[in-house]
Coordinates of C-alpha atoms and ligand atoms in Angstrom, one line a residue:
M1 CA 70.5 120.1 -27.0
S2 CA 73.4 117.8 -26.4
E3 CA 76.0 116.9 -29.0
G4 CA 76.3 113.4 -30.4
R5 CA 73.0 112.1 -29.1
I6 CA 69.6 111.6 -30.7
N7 CA 67.9 114.9 -29.9
I8 CA 64.1 114.7 -29.7
V9 CA 61.6 117.5 -29.1
L10 CA 58.2 116.4 -27.8
A11 CA 55.0 118.4 -28.1
V12 CA 52.0 116.1 -27.6
G13 CA 49.9 118.1 -25.3
D14 CA 50.1 115.6 -22.4
P15 CA 50.1 117.4 -19.0
R16 CA 52.4 114.5 -17.8
P17 CA 55.0 114.4 -20.5
E18 CA 57.1 111.9 -18.5
R19 CA 54.6 109.3 -19.6
W20 CA 56.2 109.7 -23.1
T21 CA 59.8 110.8 -22.3
E22 CA 60.6 107.9 -19.9
P23 CA 59.5 105.0 -22.2
L24 CA 61.1 106.7 -25.1
K25 CA 64.4 107.0 -23.2
S26 CA 64.3 103.3 -22.3
L27 CA 63.7 102.3 -26.0
I28 CA 66.3 104.8 -27.3
P29 CA 69.0 104.9 -24.6
D30 CA 70.9 107.5 -26.6
A31 CA 68.0 109.9 -26.7
S32 CA 68.0 113.4 -25.2
I33 CA 64.4 114.5 -25.0
E34 CA 63.1 118.0 -24.4
V35 CA 59.4 119.0 -24.0
F36 CA 58.2 122.0 -26.0
T37 CA 55.3 124.2 -25.0
D38 CA 54.5 127.8 -25.8
E39 CA 55.5 128.7 -22.2
T40 CA 58.7 126.6 -22.2
P41 CA 60.2 126.4 -25.6
S42 CA 63.0 123.8 -25.6
P43 CA 66.6 124.7 -26.8
A44 CA 66.9 124.5 -30.6
G45 CA 68.7 121.7 -32.5
A46 CA 66.4 118.7 -32.3
D47 CA 66.8 115.9 -34.8
Y48 CA 63.2 114.6 -34.5
A49 CA 59.9 116.1 -33.4
I50 CA 57.1 114.0 -31.9
V51 CA 53.9 116.1 -32.0
W52 CA 50.2 116.5 -31.8
K53 CA 48.8 119.9 -32.7
P54 CA 52.2 121.5 -31.9
P55 CA 52.8 125.2 -31.3
A56 CA 53.8 126.9 -34.6
A57 CA 56.9 128.3 -32.8
L58 CA 58.3 124.7 -32.5
F59 CA 59.2 124.7 -36.3
D60 CA 60.6 128.2 -36.1
Q61 CA 63.0 127.1 -33.4
H62 CA 63.9 123.6 -34.5
T63 CA 65.2 124.1 -38.1
S64 CA 67.3 121.0 -38.5
L65 CA 64.7 118.3 -38.0
K66 CA 65.3 115.0 -39.9
A67 CA 61.6 113.9 -39.5
I68 CA 58.4 114.9 -37.8
F69 CA 56.3 112.2 -36.2
C70 CA 52.6 112.7 -35.7
I71 CA 51.0 110.7 -32.9
G72 CA 47.7 110.5 -34.8
A73 CA 46.7 108.6 -38.0
G74 CA 45.3 111.8 -39.5
V75 CA 47.7 114.6 -40.3
D76 CA 45.3 117.3 -41.4
S77 CA 45.8 119.5 -38.4
L78 CA 49.6 119.1 -38.5
L79 CA 49.8 119.9 -42.3
A80 CA 47.8 123.1 -41.5
V81 CA 50.5 124.5 -39.1
P82 CA 51.9 127.4 -41.1
T83 CA 55.5 127.0 -40.0
L84 CA 55.7 123.3 -40.9
P85 CA 58.8 122.9 -43.0
A86 CA 58.0 121.7 -46.6
N87 CA 61.1 119.5 -47.0
V88 CA 61.1 117.5 -43.8
P89 CA 59.3 114.1 -43.9
V90 CA 56.1 113.9 -41.8
I91 CA 55.5 110.4 -40.5
R92 CA 52.1 109.5 -39.3
L93 CA 50.9 106.8 -37.0
E94 CA 50.2 103.5 -38.7
N95 CA 47.4 101.6 -36.9
A96 CA 49.2 101.2 -33.5
G97 CA 46.1 99.6 -32.1
M98 CA 43.6 102.1 -33.7
A99 CA 42.3 99.9 -36.5
V100 CA 40.8 97.3 -34.2
Q101 CA 39.2 100.0 -32.0
M102 CA 37.6 101.5 -35.1
A103 CA 36.4 98.1 -36.4
E104 CA 34.8 97.4 -33.0
Y105 CA 33.2 100.9 -32.9
V106 CA 31.7 100.6 -36.4
A107 CA 30.6 97.0 -36.0
H108 CA 28.9 97.9 -32.7
Q109 CA 26.9 100.7 -34.3
I110 CA 25.9 98.5 -37.3
I111 CA 24.9 95.5 -35.2
D112 CA 22.9 97.7 -32.8
I113 CA 20.7 98.8 -35.7
T114 CA 20.5 95.6 -37.7
R115 CA 19.7 93.5 -34.6
N116 CA 17.0 96.0 -33.4
M117 CA 18.8 96.5 -30.1
G118 CA 17.2 99.9 -29.7
L119 CA 13.8 98.3 -29.9
Y120 CA 14.7 95.7 -27.3
R121 CA 16.1 98.4 -24.9
E122 CA 12.8 100.3 -25.3
Q123 CA 10.8 97.1 -24.7
Q124 CA 12.7 96.3 -21.6
G125 CA 11.6 99.7 -20.2
R126 CA 8.0 98.4 -20.7
N127 CA 8.7 94.8 -19.4
T128 CA 7.8 93.6 -22.9
W129 CA 8.9 90.2 -24.2
K130 CA 8.5 90.3 -27.9
A131 CA 10.7 88.9 -30.6
H132 CA 11.3 90.7 -33.9
R133 CA 12.3 89.4 -37.3
P134 CA 15.9 88.2 -37.5
I135 CA 18.3 90.4 -39.5
E136 CA 18.7 90.1 -43.2
R137 CA 22.3 91.1 -43.8
A138 CA 21.6 91.4 -47.6
A139 CA 19.4 94.4 -46.8
W140 CA 22.3 96.3 -45.2
P141 CA 25.2 96.5 -47.6
V142 CA 28.0 98.6 -46.1
G143 CA 30.1 101.0 -48.1
V144 CA 33.5 101.8 -46.4
M145 CA 35.2 105.0 -47.7
G146 CA 38.9 104.7 -47.3
L147 CA 40.6 101.2 -47.3
G148 CA 43.8 102.2 -45.5
E149 CA 45.0 101.0 -42.1
I150 CA 41.7 101.7 -40.5
G151 CA 39.1 101.3 -43.3
G152 CA 40.7 98.1 -44.5
R153 CA 40.3 96.6 -41.1
V154 CA 36.7 97.9 -40.7
A155 CA 35.8 96.4 -44.1
S156 CA 37.4 93.0 -43.3
V157 CA 35.7 92.7 -39.9
L158 CA 32.2 93.5 -41.4
A159 CA 32.9 91.0 -44.2
Q160 CA 33.7 88.4 -41.6
L161 CA 30.3 89.1 -40.1
D162 CA 28.8 88.3 -43.5
Y163 CA 27.6 91.8 -44.3
P164 CA 27.8 92.6 -48.0
V165 CA 30.8 95.1 -48.0
N166 CA 31.8 97.6 -50.6
G167 CA 35.1 99.5 -50.2
W168 CA 36.2 102.7 -52.0
S169 CA 39.7 104.2 -52.2
R170 CA 41.9 106.3 -54.4
S171 CA 43.8 103.3 -55.8
M172 CA 42.3 99.9 -56.4
H173 CA 42.6 97.4 -53.5
A174 CA 42.0 93.7 -53.3
L175 CA 40.4 92.6 -50.1
D176 CA 38.9 89.2 -49.4
R177 CA 35.0 89.3 -49.6
V178 CA 35.0 93.1 -50.1
K179 CA 33.8 94.5 -53.5
C180 CA 36.4 97.1 -54.2
F181 CA 35.9 100.4 -56.1
A182 CA 38.5 103.1 -56.8
G183 CA 38.6 106.7 -57.8
Q184 CA 36.0 109.3 -58.9
A185 CA 34.9 107.1 -61.8
D186 CA 33.7 104.4 -59.4
F187 CA 32.2 106.7 -56.7
N188 CA 28.6 106.7 -57.9
A189 CA 28.5 102.9 -58.4
F190 CA 30.0 102.4 -54.9
L191 CA 27.4 104.7 -53.3
S192 CA 24.4 103.2 -55.1
A193 CA 25.4 99.7 -54.0
S194 CA 25.6 100.8 -50.3
R195 CA 23.0 101.5 -47.6
I196 CA 25.3 102.1 -44.6
L197 CA 28.1 104.6 -45.4
V198 CA 31.2 104.5 -43.2
N199 CA 33.7 107.2 -43.6
T200 CA 37.4 106.4 -42.7
L201 CA 39.0 108.8 -45.2
P202 CA 41.7 111.3 -44.3
L203 CA 40.7 115.0 -44.5
T204 CA 42.2 116.5 -47.6
S205 CA 41.2 119.1 -50.2
D206 CA 39.8 116.2 -52.3
T207 CA 37.7 114.7 -49.5
A208 CA 36.4 117.7 -47.6
G209 CA 32.6 117.9 -47.7
I210 CA 32.4 114.4 -49.4
I211 CA 29.3 113.4 -47.3
N212 CA 26.8 115.9 -48.7
A213 CA 23.2 115.9 -50.1
Q214 CA 24.4 114.6 -53.5
T215 CA 26.3 111.7 -51.9
I216 CA 23.5 110.8 -49.5
N217 CA 20.9 110.8 -52.3
Q218 CA 22.8 108.1 -54.1
L219 CA 22.8 105.7 -51.2
M220 CA 20.1 103.0 -51.0
P221 CA 16.9 104.2 -49.3
E222 CA 16.7 104.4 -45.5
A223 CA 20.4 104.9 -45.3
M224 CA 22.7 105.1 -42.3
I225 CA 25.8 107.3 -42.0
I226 CA 28.8 106.6 -39.7
N227 CA 31.4 109.3 -39.7
V228 CA 34.6 108.4 -37.9
G229 CA 37.0 110.3 -40.3
R230 CA 36.9 114.0 -39.6
G231 CA 34.1 116.6 -39.1
G232 CA 35.2 118.4 -42.3
H233 CA 34.1 115.4 -44.4
L234 CA 30.4 116.0 -43.5
V235 CA 28.1 118.8 -44.7
E236 CA 26.2 118.9 -41.4
N237 CA 23.1 120.8 -42.7
D238 CA 22.7 118.3 -45.6
L239 CA 22.7 115.4 -43.1
L240 CA 20.2 117.2 -40.8
K241 CA 17.9 117.7 -43.8
A242 CA 18.3 114.0 -44.9
L243 CA 17.5 112.9 -41.3
A244 CA 14.4 115.1 -41.2
E245 CA 13.2 113.6 -44.5
R246 CA 14.0 110.1 -43.2
R247 CA 16.3 109.6 -46.3
V248 CA 18.8 108.8 -43.6
I249 CA 17.3 106.8 -40.7
R250 CA 20.4 106.9 -38.4
A251 CA 23.7 108.6 -38.1
T252 CA 26.6 107.9 -35.8
L253 CA 29.0 110.8 -35.6
D254 CA 32.3 110.7 -33.7
V255 CA 33.9 113.8 -35.3
F256 CA 32.5 117.3 -36.0
E257 CA 33.2 120.5 -37.8
E258 CA 33.5 122.1 -34.3
E259 CA 34.8 120.1 -31.4
P260 CA 33.5 119.9 -28.7
L261 CA 30.2 119.9 -30.4
P262 CA 28.5 123.2 -29.3
A263 CA 25.7 122.7 -26.8
E264 CA 23.1 124.3 -29.1
H265 CA 23.9 122.1 -32.1
P266 CA 20.7 120.3 -33.4
F267 CA 22.6 117.0 -33.5
W268 CA 22.3 116.8 -29.7
R269 CA 18.5 116.8 -29.9
D270 CA 18.0 114.5 -32.8
P271 CA 16.9 111.0 -31.5
H272 CA 18.3 109.4 -34.7
V273 CA 21.8 110.6 -34.1
T274 CA 24.4 108.9 -31.9
I275 CA 27.2 111.2 -30.7
T276 CA 30.6 110.3 -29.3
P277 CA 33.3 112.8 -28.5
H278 CA 36.0 111.8 -31.0
V279 CA 36.9 108.6 -29.3
A280 CA 36.2 106.0 -32.0
A281 CA 39.9 105.1 -32.0
T282 CA 42.3 106.7 -29.6
T283 CA 46.0 106.9 -29.7
L284 CA 47.4 104.1 -27.4
R285 CA 50.5 105.5 -25.8
D286 CA 52.6 102.4 -25.4
E287 CA 52.0 101.2 -29.0
T288 CA 52.6 104.7 -30.3
I289 CA 55.9 105.1 -28.5
E290 CA 57.1 101.7 -29.6
Q291 CA 56.3 102.4 -33.2
I292 CA 57.9 105.9 -33.3
A293 CA 61.0 104.7 -31.4
G294 CA 61.4 101.8 -33.8
K295 CA 61.2 104.3 -36.7
I296 CA 63.7 106.7 -35.2
L297 CA 66.2 103.9 -34.7
A298 CA 65.6 102.6 -38.2
L299 CA 66.2 106.1 -39.7
E300 CA 69.4 106.5 -37.6
A301 CA 70.6 103.2 -39.0
G302 CA 70.0 104.5 -42.5
Q303 CA 66.9 102.4 -43.2
T304 CA 63.7 103.4 -44.8
V305 CA 60.5 103.6 -42.9
T306 CA 56.8 103.4 -43.8
G307 CA 54.1 105.9 -43.0
I308 CA 55.7 108.9 -44.7
V309 CA 52.9 111.4 -45.6
D310 CA 52.6 112.1 -49.3
R311 CA 52.6 115.9 -49.2
Q312 CA 51.0 116.1 -52.7
H313 CA 48.0 114.1 -51.6
S314 CA 48.1 115.3 -47.9
Y315 CA 47.8 111.9 -46.3
Ligands
LIG401 P1 45.4 105.6 -44.4 O1 46.0 104.3 -44.1 O2 46.3 106.7 -45.0 O3 44.2 105.3 -45.4 C1 43.5 106.3 -46.1 C2 42.6 105.7 -47.1 O4 41.8 106.7 -47.7 C3 43.4 105.0 -48.2 O5 42.7 103.8 -48.6 C4 43.3 106.0 -49.4 O6 43.3 105.4 -50.7 C5 41.9 106.6 -49.1 N1 41.8 107.9 -49.8 C6 42.5 109.0 -49.5 N2 42.2 110.1 -50.3 C7 41.2 109.6 -51.1 C8 40.4 110.1 -52.2 N3 40.6 111.3 -52.6 N4 39.5 109.3 -52.8 C9 39.3 108.0 -52.4 N5 40.1 107.4 -51.4 C10 41.0 108.2 -50.8 O7 44.7 106.3 -43.1 P2 44.2 105.6 -41.8 O8 45.3 105.2 -40.9 O9 43.3 104.5 -42.3 O10 43.3 106.7 -41.2 C11 42.2 107.3 -41.9 C12 41.6 108.5 -41.2 O11 40.9 108.1 -40.0 C13 42.7 109.5 -40.6 O12 43.2 110.4 -41.6 C14 41.8 110.2 -39.6 O13 41.2 111.4 -40.2 C15 40.7 109.2 -39.2 N6 40.9 108.8 -37.8 C16 39.9 109.1 -36.9 C17 39.9 108.7 -35.6 C18 38.8 108.9 -34.6 O14 39.0 108.6 -33.5 N7 37.7 109.3 -35.1 C19 41.1 108.0 -35.2 C20 42.1 107.7 -36.1 C21 42.0 108.1 -37.4 P3 44.6 104.6 -51.2 O15 44.6 103.3 -50.4 O16 44.4 104.4 -52.6 O17 45.8 105.5 -50.9

């Protein structure tokens, strides 16, 4: 890589990497950017890596990185790359247009059920004009797990819509119109006050399998589960059992243990499950490039940046 410039290696899995390299070059005129793939490993010596599920060889080859930027909010797959250097800061994406997408997705799912929209869709098929009871928001308290960039926005939007909202995080937060709970000590109280459980946690050793039979059984009766975190948060068989018993009356799942969800998976056939293919909040290229370029320039100017992953807690 060239001397005296800001050398960047890019491995984001985009078949058209120029969609990243060109805007990056216009924001960082001094940048020299190489694309790294298993087939075409770039020359060694990059200062910064911008990655999504990068080949392990990248970190063997680029051994003088100053920072590694992840183009997702969740860094679980990046932290699992065995060659990831322990002493280089990993910087995750902070919101960059994802929080609003997630708020929209979760609100849509909740409104669909609380406003009986499924019933009206079904009635329309039978040319039936019949009004049902208006919603009682008090009967649908929502519990949002994770109050970070994404969960904080989700909780605030639902509170704005006058749903009773509980929020749970590792450290205590203060959010307008959201009843906040923190840590293991508050977990049971948080669950038993919630009927709709929304998961926006990062996947870590502390949160893996957190939506399981025990958790579900503490929710209010006729519960609803919305998982937009990671597939590894959910014990799928426990949810299937809870759905069969009508302990859970609806589940909306965007993420799965195995993606794409295998064709034979029972979730596909369950009429009470809504499935989307990991699209609840997608990385928006322009916002992402702008955020990462801004942080590279800040680091080059000796400033501190936010979004550095705490390796001890893995998020
Ligand atoms: P974030 O800003 O780091 O927020 C994480 C939140 O989780 C924080 O409130 C944190 O508590 C809480 N938390 C972490 N570990 C915990 C634990 N053991 N117990 C209780 N709370 C815990 O992350 P984000 O940007 O909101 O993203 C969250 C996750 O959403 C990502 O990691 C990713 O898995 C997922 N995601 C999914 C999609 C999709 O399309 N489905 C898209 C983007 C992101 P503190 O506030 O106390 O630190």
